[in-house]
């Protein structure tokens, strides 16, 4: 009597075929992010006792920047690793913000801020990069979180960003072009100015200002949500456009 090996049932055969296909195509070996994924750090400006431009008590700049960062992250995190310097209403020292990006070895950092009426409109945006390595911390500013003792062989923390000035300027220009291609903005400026939140960033970094807060004015929540969605979509698209020039 010859022992006949029973045929596997249909479900087992289908599962085996699927596993074989996935293994052959390498799909089972995929990491959490594609190999070309970038590490992007978004820095919602202000926080805690530092409200930034105040929009009454309802929606200050610190809330605007956090909501915007979360919306941009939601649009990018399927393809990239996106980290926020803060995810709650907490105060952060400038050096701590840059340190998050440095620690992650991020590919780029974008600090998010809003402008204040009457010097803006909802269709203006400004992109800034850091230029002045001789910047003095203004008298009375908090130095909490800033390193005080430095290795003699290492550049001072506040001179880290200046080494990336060329790349940051290029990033700013690329973002401007892409934001200009969207229907969200009529006017976008690019400027180099001393930027405390970025001076310790050891990577390409810019500060982007979008939106136009009207102190003490109440804005319809639906209008505000729609504006944030537009800004987030334009910025996420601009970041994607700028990445190939930054990721090795
Ligand atoms: Zn601000």
PDB file of C-alpha atoms and ligand atoms in Angstrom:
ATOM      1  CA  UNK A   1       0.000   0.000   0.000  1.00  0.00           C
ATOM      2  CA  UNK A   2       1.373   3.263  -1.025  1.00  0.00           C
ATOM      3  CA  UNK A   3       0.917   6.131   1.383  1.00  0.00           C
ATOM      4  CA  UNK A   4      -0.588   9.047  -0.460  1.00  0.00           C
ATOM      5  CA  UNK A   5       0.389  12.474   0.809  1.00  0.00           C
ATOM      6  CA  UNK A   6      -2.835  14.423   1.237  1.00  0.00           C
ATOM      7  CA  UNK A   7      -3.106  17.570  -0.840  1.00  0.00           C
ATOM      8  CA  UNK A   8      -3.165  20.752   1.233  1.00  0.00           C
ATOM      9  CA  UNK A   9      -6.552  22.352   1.303  1.00  0.00           C
ATOM     10  CA  UNK A  10      -7.242  25.397  -0.874  1.00  0.00           C
ATOM     11  CA  UNK A  11      -6.819  27.975   1.918  1.00  0.00           C
ATOM     12  CA  UNK A  12      -3.380  26.575   2.877  1.00  0.00           C
ATOM     13  CA  UNK A  13      -2.243  26.585  -0.762  1.00  0.00           C
ATOM     14  CA  UNK A  14      -3.415  30.156  -1.298  1.00  0.00           C
ATOM     15  CA  UNK A  15      -1.630  31.297   1.881  1.00  0.00           C
ATOM     16  CA  UNK A  16       1.579  29.552   0.814  1.00  0.00           C
ATOM     17  CA  UNK A  17       1.377  31.165  -2.649  1.00  0.00           C
ATOM     18  CA  UNK A  18       0.815  34.596  -1.131  1.00  0.00           C
ATOM     19  CA  UNK A  19       3.740  34.214   1.294  1.00  0.00           C
ATOM     20  CA  UNK A  20       5.954  33.052  -1.565  1.00  0.00           C
ATOM     21  CA  UNK A  21       4.955  36.030  -3.677  1.00  0.00           C
ATOM     22  CA  UNK A  22       5.499  38.511  -0.854  1.00  0.00           C
ATOM     23  CA  UNK A  23       8.899  37.031  -0.017  1.00  0.00           C
ATOM     24  CA  UNK A  24       9.960  37.057  -3.660  1.00  0.00           C
ATOM     25  CA  UNK A  25       8.938  40.675  -4.087  1.00  0.00           C
ATOM     26  CA  UNK A  26      10.591  41.649  -0.821  1.00  0.00           C
ATOM     27  CA  UNK A  27       7.380  43.095   0.550  1.00  0.00           C
ATOM     28  CA  UNK A  28       7.765  41.250   3.850  1.00  0.00           C
ATOM     29  CA  UNK A  29      11.155  42.824   4.375  1.00  0.00           C
ATOM     30  CA  UNK A  30      10.006  46.413   4.002  1.00  0.00           C
ATOM     31  CA  UNK A  31      10.968  48.650   6.926  1.00  0.00           C
ATOM     32  CA  UNK A  32       8.401  50.929   8.560  1.00  0.00           C
ATOM     33  CA  UNK A  33       9.341  53.664   6.057  1.00  0.00           C
ATOM     34  CA  UNK A  34      10.570  53.389   2.457  1.00  0.00           C
ATOM     35  CA  UNK A  35      14.339  53.568   2.113  1.00  0.00           C
ATOM     36  CA  UNK A  36      14.111  57.026   0.561  1.00  0.00           C
ATOM     37  CA  UNK A  37      12.072  58.314   3.510  1.00  0.00           C
ATOM     38  CA  UNK A  38      13.312  61.500   5.081  1.00  0.00           C
ATOM     39  CA  UNK A  39      13.358  62.525   8.709  1.00  0.00           C
ATOM     40  CA  UNK A  40      11.462  65.797   8.988  1.00  0.00           C
ATOM     41  CA  UNK A  41      11.259  67.877  12.153  1.00  0.00           C
ATOM     42  CA  UNK A  42       8.441  70.381  12.486  1.00  0.00           C
ATOM     43  CA  UNK A  43       8.784  72.953  15.223  1.00  0.00           C
ATOM     44  CA  UNK A  44       5.500  74.565  16.330  1.00  0.00           C
ATOM     45  CA  UNK A  45       6.594  78.015  17.468  1.00  0.00           C
ATOM     46  CA  UNK A  46       5.965  79.259  21.011  1.00  0.00           C
ATOM     47  CA  UNK A  47       4.121  77.243  23.693  1.00  0.00           C
ATOM     48  CA  UNK A  48       3.368  77.347  27.410  1.00  0.00           C
ATOM     49  CA  UNK A  49       3.634  80.850  28.840  1.00  0.00           C
ATOM     50  CA  UNK A  50       4.896  82.071  25.471  1.00  0.00           C
ATOM     51  CA  UNK A  51       1.665  82.437  23.497  1.00  0.00           C
ATOM     52  CA  UNK A  52       3.241  84.246  20.566  1.00  0.00           C
ATOM     53  CA  UNK A  53       0.860  86.503  18.729  1.00  0.00           C
ATOM     54  CA  UNK A  54      -2.290  86.407  20.790  1.00  0.00           C
ATOM     55  CA  UNK A  55      -5.633  85.944  19.182  1.00  0.00           C
ATOM     56  CA  UNK A  56      -7.617  86.789  22.251  1.00  0.00           C
ATOM     57  CA  UNK A  57      -7.779  83.826  24.570  1.00  0.00           C
ATOM     58  CA  UNK A  58      -9.217  81.473  22.004  1.00  0.00           C
ATOM     59  CA  UNK A  59      -6.521  80.810  19.460  1.00  0.00           C
ATOM     60  CA  UNK A  60      -3.071  82.233  20.057  1.00  0.00           C
ATOM     61  CA  UNK A  61      -0.127  81.708  17.739  1.00  0.00           C
ATOM     62  CA  UNK A  62       1.107  78.797  19.906  1.00  0.00           C
ATOM     63  CA  UNK A  63      -2.128  76.915  19.163  1.00  0.00           C
ATOM     64  CA  UNK A  64      -2.106  77.853  15.490  1.00  0.00           C
ATOM     65  CA  UNK A  65       1.445  76.551  15.010  1.00  0.00           C
ATOM     66  CA  UNK A  66       0.750  73.268  16.815  1.00  0.00           C
ATOM     67  CA  UNK A  67      -2.443  72.626  14.821  1.00  0.00           C
ATOM     68  CA  UNK A  68      -0.599  73.437  11.598  1.00  0.00           C
ATOM     69  CA  UNK A  69       2.332  71.148  12.441  1.00  0.00           C
ATOM     70  CA  UNK A  70      -0.024  68.279  13.255  1.00  0.00           C
ATOM     71  CA  UNK A  71      -1.851  68.705   9.944  1.00  0.00           C
ATOM     72  CA  UNK A  72       1.395  68.812   7.940  1.00  0.00           C
ATOM     73  CA  UNK A  73       2.655  65.734   9.795  1.00  0.00           C
ATOM     74  CA  UNK A  74      -0.564  63.853   8.993  1.00  0.00           C
ATOM     75  CA  UNK A  75      -0.001  64.548   5.287  1.00  0.00           C
ATOM     76  CA  UNK A  76       3.653  63.466   5.258  1.00  0.00           C
ATOM     77  CA  UNK A  77       3.971  60.641   7.766  1.00  0.00           C
ATOM     78  CA  UNK A  78       2.822  57.880   5.413  1.00  0.00           C
ATOM     79  CA  UNK A  79       6.046  58.394   3.449  1.00  0.00           C
ATOM     80  CA  UNK A  80       8.443  59.980   5.947  1.00  0.00           C
ATOM     81  CA  UNK A  81       9.333  60.022   9.594  1.00  0.00           C
ATOM     82  CA  UNK A  82       7.898  63.264  10.935  1.00  0.00           C
ATOM     83  CA  UNK A  83       8.635  64.451  14.468  1.00  0.00           C
ATOM     84  CA  UNK A  84       7.342  67.543  16.266  1.00  0.00           C
ATOM     85  CA  UNK A  85       9.499  69.418  18.759  1.00  0.00           C
ATOM     86  CA  UNK A  86       6.424  69.744  20.936  1.00  0.00           C
ATOM     87  CA  UNK A  87       3.076  67.973  20.810  1.00  0.00           C
ATOM     88  CA  UNK A  88       1.456  69.850  23.685  1.00  0.00           C
ATOM     89  CA  UNK A  89       1.207  73.359  25.099  1.00  0.00           C
ATOM     90  CA  UNK A  90       4.648  73.417  26.709  1.00  0.00           C
ATOM     91  CA  UNK A  91       7.395  76.030  26.752  1.00  0.00           C
ATOM     92  CA  UNK A  92      10.686  75.100  25.117  1.00  0.00           C
ATOM     93  CA  UNK A  93      14.081  76.779  25.079  1.00  0.00           C
ATOM     94  CA  UNK A  94      15.390  77.578  21.571  1.00  0.00           C
ATOM     95  CA  UNK A  95      18.342  75.214  21.961  1.00  0.00           C
ATOM     96  CA  UNK A  96      16.020  72.377  22.980  1.00  0.00           C
ATOM     97  CA  UNK A  97      14.022  72.749  19.765  1.00  0.00           C
ATOM     98  CA  UNK A  98      17.112  72.466  17.592  1.00  0.00           C
ATOM     99  CA  UNK A  99      18.440  69.659  19.795  1.00  0.00           C
ATOM    100  CA  UNK A 100      15.428  67.497  18.883  1.00  0.00           C
ATOM    101  CA  UNK A 101      16.334  67.727  15.197  1.00  0.00           C
ATOM    102  CA  UNK A 102      20.058  67.260  15.876  1.00  0.00           C
ATOM    103  CA  UNK A 103      19.430  64.191  18.023  1.00  0.00           C
ATOM    104  CA  UNK A 104      17.291  62.570  15.325  1.00  0.00           C
ATOM    105  CA  UNK A 105      19.847  63.318  12.600  1.00  0.00           C
ATOM    106  CA  UNK A 106      16.954  64.884  10.688  1.00  0.00           C
ATOM    107  CA  UNK A 107      17.156  65.903   7.031  1.00  0.00           C
ATOM    108  CA  UNK A 108      15.423  69.213   7.547  1.00  0.00           C
ATOM    109  CA  UNK A 109      13.733  71.288  10.221  1.00  0.00           C
ATOM    110  CA  UNK A 110      10.954  73.790   9.728  1.00  0.00           C
ATOM    111  CA  UNK A 111       9.962  76.147  12.503  1.00  0.00           C
ATOM    112  CA  UNK A 112       6.351  77.286  12.093  1.00  0.00           C
ATOM    113  CA  UNK A 113       5.041  80.722  12.998  1.00  0.00           C
ATOM    114  CA  UNK A 114       2.197  83.051  12.108  1.00  0.00           C
ATOM    115  CA  UNK A 115       2.253  86.723  11.230  1.00  0.00           C
ATOM    116  CA  UNK A 116       0.202  89.350  12.993  1.00  0.00           C
ATOM    117  CA  UNK A 117      -2.198  91.811  11.398  1.00  0.00           C
ATOM    118  CA  UNK A 118      -1.994  94.483  10.050  1.00  0.00           C
ATOM    119  CA  UNK A 119       1.382  93.512   8.549  1.00  0.00           C
ATOM    120  CA  UNK A 120       0.133  90.468   6.675  1.00  0.00           C
ATOM    121  CA  UNK A 121      -2.758  88.868   4.883  1.00  0.00           C
ATOM    122  CA  UNK A 122      -4.024  85.316   4.744  1.00  0.00           C
ATOM    123  CA  UNK A 123      -2.394  85.027   1.322  1.00  0.00           C
ATOM    124  CA  UNK A 124       1.100  86.107   2.294  1.00  0.00           C
ATOM    125  CA  UNK A 125       3.891  83.867   3.518  1.00  0.00           C
ATOM    126  CA  UNK A 126       7.476  84.490   4.576  1.00  0.00           C
ATOM    127  CA  UNK A 127      10.382  82.032   4.621  1.00  0.00           C
ATOM    128  CA  UNK A 128      13.460  82.889   6.703  1.00  0.00           C
ATOM    129  CA  UNK A 129      16.896  81.343   7.036  1.00  0.00           C
ATOM    130  CA  UNK A 130      19.498  82.095   9.693  1.00  0.00           C
ATOM    131  CA  UNK A 131      22.419  84.335   8.730  1.00  0.00           C
ATOM    132  CA  UNK A 132      24.057  86.018  11.703  1.00  0.00           C
ATOM    133  CA  UNK A 133      26.499  83.930  13.706  1.00  0.00           C
ATOM    134  CA  UNK A 134      27.345  86.921  15.887  1.00  0.00           C
ATOM    135  CA  UNK A 135      23.813  87.211  17.230  1.00  0.00           C
ATOM    136  CA  UNK A 136      23.692  88.135  20.886  1.00  0.00           C
ATOM    137  CA  UNK A 137      20.873  86.670  22.934  1.00  0.00           C
ATOM    138  CA  UNK A 138      18.656  89.670  23.793  1.00  0.00           C
ATOM    139  CA  UNK A 139      18.910  90.842  27.371  1.00  0.00           C
ATOM    140  CA  UNK A 140      16.248  89.190  29.508  1.00  0.00           C
ATOM    141  CA  UNK A 141      15.758  86.215  27.168  1.00  0.00           C
ATOM    142  CA  UNK A 142      15.674  82.836  28.781  1.00  0.00           C
ATOM    143  CA  UNK A 143      18.936  80.935  28.413  1.00  0.00           C
ATOM    144  CA  UNK A 144      17.435  77.847  30.055  1.00  0.00           C
ATOM    145  CA  UNK A 145      18.371  74.742  28.120  1.00  0.00           C
ATOM    146  CA  UNK A 146      21.272  76.371  26.310  1.00  0.00           C
ATOM    147  CA  UNK A 147      24.602  74.581  26.794  1.00  0.00           C
ATOM    148  CA  UNK A 148      27.176  76.694  28.584  1.00  0.00           C
ATOM    149  CA  UNK A 149      30.281  74.516  28.542  1.00  0.00           C
ATOM    150  CA  UNK A 150      31.578  73.487  25.150  1.00  0.00           C
ATOM    151  CA  UNK A 151      34.224  71.164  23.867  1.00  0.00           C
ATOM    152  CA  UNK A 152      37.008  73.329  22.469  1.00  0.00           C
ATOM    153  CA  UNK A 153      37.018  71.241  19.260  1.00  0.00           C
ATOM    154  CA  UNK A 154      33.320  71.688  18.669  1.00  0.00           C
ATOM    155  CA  UNK A 155      31.650  74.786  17.240  1.00  0.00           C
ATOM    156  CA  UNK A 156      29.580  76.706  19.755  1.00  0.00           C
ATOM    157  CA  UNK A 157      25.936  75.584  19.759  1.00  0.00           C
ATOM    158  CA  UNK A 158      24.845  78.946  18.362  1.00  0.00           C
ATOM    159  CA  UNK A 159      27.159  78.572  15.351  1.00  0.00           C
ATOM    160  CA  UNK A 160      25.896  75.166  14.225  1.00  0.00           C
ATOM    161  CA  UNK A 161      23.276  76.492  11.823  1.00  0.00           C
ATOM    162  CA  UNK A 162      25.610  78.962  10.132  1.00  0.00           C
ATOM    163  CA  UNK A 163      27.520  75.964   8.730  1.00  0.00           C
ATOM    164  CA  UNK A 164      24.357  74.972   6.841  1.00  0.00           C
ATOM    165  CA  UNK A 165      23.497  78.480   5.677  1.00  0.00           C
ATOM    166  CA  UNK A 166      23.900  77.725   1.984  1.00  0.00           C
ATOM    167  CA  UNK A 167      21.648  74.636   2.152  1.00  0.00           C
ATOM    168  CA  UNK A 168      19.108  76.430   4.319  1.00  0.00           C
ATOM    169  CA  UNK A 169      18.987  79.339   1.872  1.00  0.00           C
ATOM    170  CA  UNK A 170      18.493  76.881  -0.976  1.00  0.00           C
ATOM    171  CA  UNK A 171      15.738  75.159   1.021  1.00  0.00           C
ATOM    172  CA  UNK A 172      14.054  78.529   1.618  1.00  0.00           C
ATOM    173  CA  UNK A 173      14.145  79.360  -2.096  1.00  0.00           C
ATOM    174  CA  UNK A 174      12.773  75.950  -3.091  1.00  0.00           C
ATOM    175  CA  UNK A 175       9.949  76.255  -0.567  1.00  0.00           C
ATOM    176  CA  UNK A 176       9.121  79.739  -1.868  1.00  0.00           C
ATOM    177  CA  UNK A 177       8.901  78.485  -5.441  1.00  0.00           C
ATOM    178  CA  UNK A 178       6.674  75.572  -4.508  1.00  0.00           C
ATOM    179  CA  UNK A 179       4.430  77.654  -2.251  1.00  0.00           C
ATOM    180  CA  UNK A 180       4.151  80.173  -5.101  1.00  0.00           C
ATOM    181  CA  UNK A 181       2.943  77.402  -7.419  1.00  0.00           C
ATOM    182  CA  UNK A 182       0.069  76.613  -5.062  1.00  0.00           C
ATOM    183  CA  UNK A 183      -3.114  78.688  -5.134  1.00  0.00           C
ATOM    184  CA  UNK A 184      -2.796  79.424  -1.437  1.00  0.00           C
ATOM    185  CA  UNK A 185      -0.468  82.436  -1.523  1.00  0.00           C
ATOM    186  CA  UNK A 186      -0.160  85.610  -3.620  1.00  0.00           C
ATOM    187  CA  UNK A 187       3.087  86.837  -2.122  1.00  0.00           C
ATOM    188  CA  UNK A 188       6.000  84.943  -0.563  1.00  0.00           C
ATOM    189  CA  UNK A 189       9.213  86.533   0.653  1.00  0.00           C
ATOM    190  CA  UNK A 190      12.578  84.930   1.440  1.00  0.00           C
ATOM    191  CA  UNK A 191      14.943  86.649   3.879  1.00  0.00           C
ATOM    192  CA  UNK A 192      18.057  85.873   5.881  1.00  0.00           C
ATOM    193  CA  UNK A 193      17.779  87.114   9.462  1.00  0.00           C
ATOM    194  CA  UNK A 194      19.157  86.074  12.864  1.00  0.00           C
ATOM    195  CA  UNK A 195      16.907  83.279  14.116  1.00  0.00           C
ATOM    196  CA  UNK A 196      17.327  82.122  17.709  1.00  0.00           C
ATOM    197  CA  UNK A 197      15.195  78.951  17.315  1.00  0.00           C
ATOM    198  CA  UNK A 198      17.383  77.753  14.436  1.00  0.00           C
ATOM    199  CA  UNK A 199      20.903  78.873  15.347  1.00  0.00           C
ATOM    200  CA  UNK A 200      21.640  75.596  17.133  1.00  0.00           C
ATOM    201  CA  UNK A 201      20.247  73.403  14.344  1.00  0.00           C
ATOM    202  CA  UNK A 202      22.976  71.255  12.809  1.00  0.00           C
ATOM    203  CA  UNK A 203      21.005  70.621   9.593  1.00  0.00           C
ATOM    204  CA  UNK A 204      19.180  72.551   6.849  1.00  0.00           C
ATOM    205  CA  UNK A 205      16.526  74.566   8.635  1.00  0.00           C
ATOM    206  CA  UNK A 206      14.133  77.413   7.902  1.00  0.00           C
ATOM    207  CA  UNK A 207      11.399  79.328   9.663  1.00  0.00           C
ATOM    208  CA  UNK A 208       8.105  79.691   7.805  1.00  0.00           C
ATOM    209  CA  UNK A 209       5.489  82.261   8.686  1.00  0.00           C
ATOM    210  CA  UNK A 210       1.982  81.711   7.309  1.00  0.00           C
ATOM    211  CA  UNK A 211      -1.420  82.925   8.335  1.00  0.00           C
ATOM    212  CA  UNK A 212      -2.351  86.329   9.657  1.00  0.00           C
ATOM    213  CA  UNK A 213      -3.583  86.487  13.224  1.00  0.00           C
ATOM    214  CA  UNK A 214      -5.835  89.329  14.276  1.00  0.00           C
ATOM    215  CA  UNK A 215      -5.338  89.948  17.980  1.00  0.00           C
ATOM    216  CA  UNK A 216      -8.531  89.737  19.993  1.00  0.00           C
ATOM    217  CA  UNK A 217     -10.616  89.066  16.879  1.00  0.00           C
ATOM    218  CA  UNK A 218     -12.785  86.014  16.798  1.00  0.00           C
ATOM    219  CA  UNK A 219     -12.683  83.970  13.637  1.00  0.00           C
ATOM    220  CA  UNK A 220     -15.230  81.414  12.573  1.00  0.00           C
ATOM    221  CA  UNK A 221     -13.755  78.009  13.556  1.00  0.00           C
ATOM    222  CA  UNK A 222     -14.763  76.541  10.188  1.00  0.00           C
ATOM    223  CA  UNK A 223     -12.926  79.296   8.297  1.00  0.00           C
ATOM    224  CA  UNK A 224      -9.873  78.785  10.490  1.00  0.00           C
ATOM    225  CA  UNK A 225      -9.893  75.025   9.918  1.00  0.00           C
ATOM    226  CA  UNK A 226     -10.131  75.533   6.165  1.00  0.00           C
ATOM    227  CA  UNK A 227      -7.228  78.006   6.227  1.00  0.00           C
ATOM    228  CA  UNK A 228      -5.113  75.568   8.251  1.00  0.00           C
ATOM    229  CA  UNK A 229      -5.927  72.785   5.782  1.00  0.00           C
ATOM    230  CA  UNK A 230      -4.806  74.963   2.846  1.00  0.00           C
ATOM    231  CA  UNK A 231      -1.607  76.046   4.572  1.00  0.00           C
ATOM    232  CA  UNK A 232      -0.811  72.462   5.600  1.00  0.00           C
ATOM    233  CA  UNK A 233      -1.409  71.057   2.112  1.00  0.00           C
ATOM    234  CA  UNK A 234       0.758  73.749   0.486  1.00  0.00           C
ATOM    235  CA  UNK A 235       3.561  73.301   3.017  1.00  0.00           C
ATOM    236  CA  UNK A 236       3.505  69.487   2.855  1.00  0.00           C
ATOM    237  CA  UNK A 237       3.733  69.670  -0.924  1.00  0.00           C
ATOM    238  CA  UNK A 238       6.550  72.233  -0.733  1.00  0.00           C
ATOM    239  CA  UNK A 239       8.494  70.024   1.703  1.00  0.00           C
ATOM    240  CA  UNK A 240       8.127  67.020  -0.627  1.00  0.00           C
ATOM    241  CA  UNK A 241       9.396  69.163  -3.497  1.00  0.00           C
ATOM    242  CA  UNK A 242      12.413  70.351  -1.520  1.00  0.00           C
ATOM    243  CA  UNK A 243      13.432  66.928  -0.153  1.00  0.00           C
ATOM    244  CA  UNK A 244      15.304  65.525  -3.179  1.00  0.00           C
ATOM    245  CA  UNK A 245      17.792  68.398  -2.865  1.00  0.00           C
ATOM    246  CA  UNK A 246      18.479  67.531   0.783  1.00  0.00           C
ATOM    247  CA  UNK A 247      18.266  63.771   1.318  1.00  0.00           C
ATOM    248  CA  UNK A 248      21.563  62.110   0.350  1.00  0.00           C
TER     249      UNK A 248
HETATM  250 ZN1  LIG B   1       5.956  83.459  16.268  1.00  0.00          ZN
END
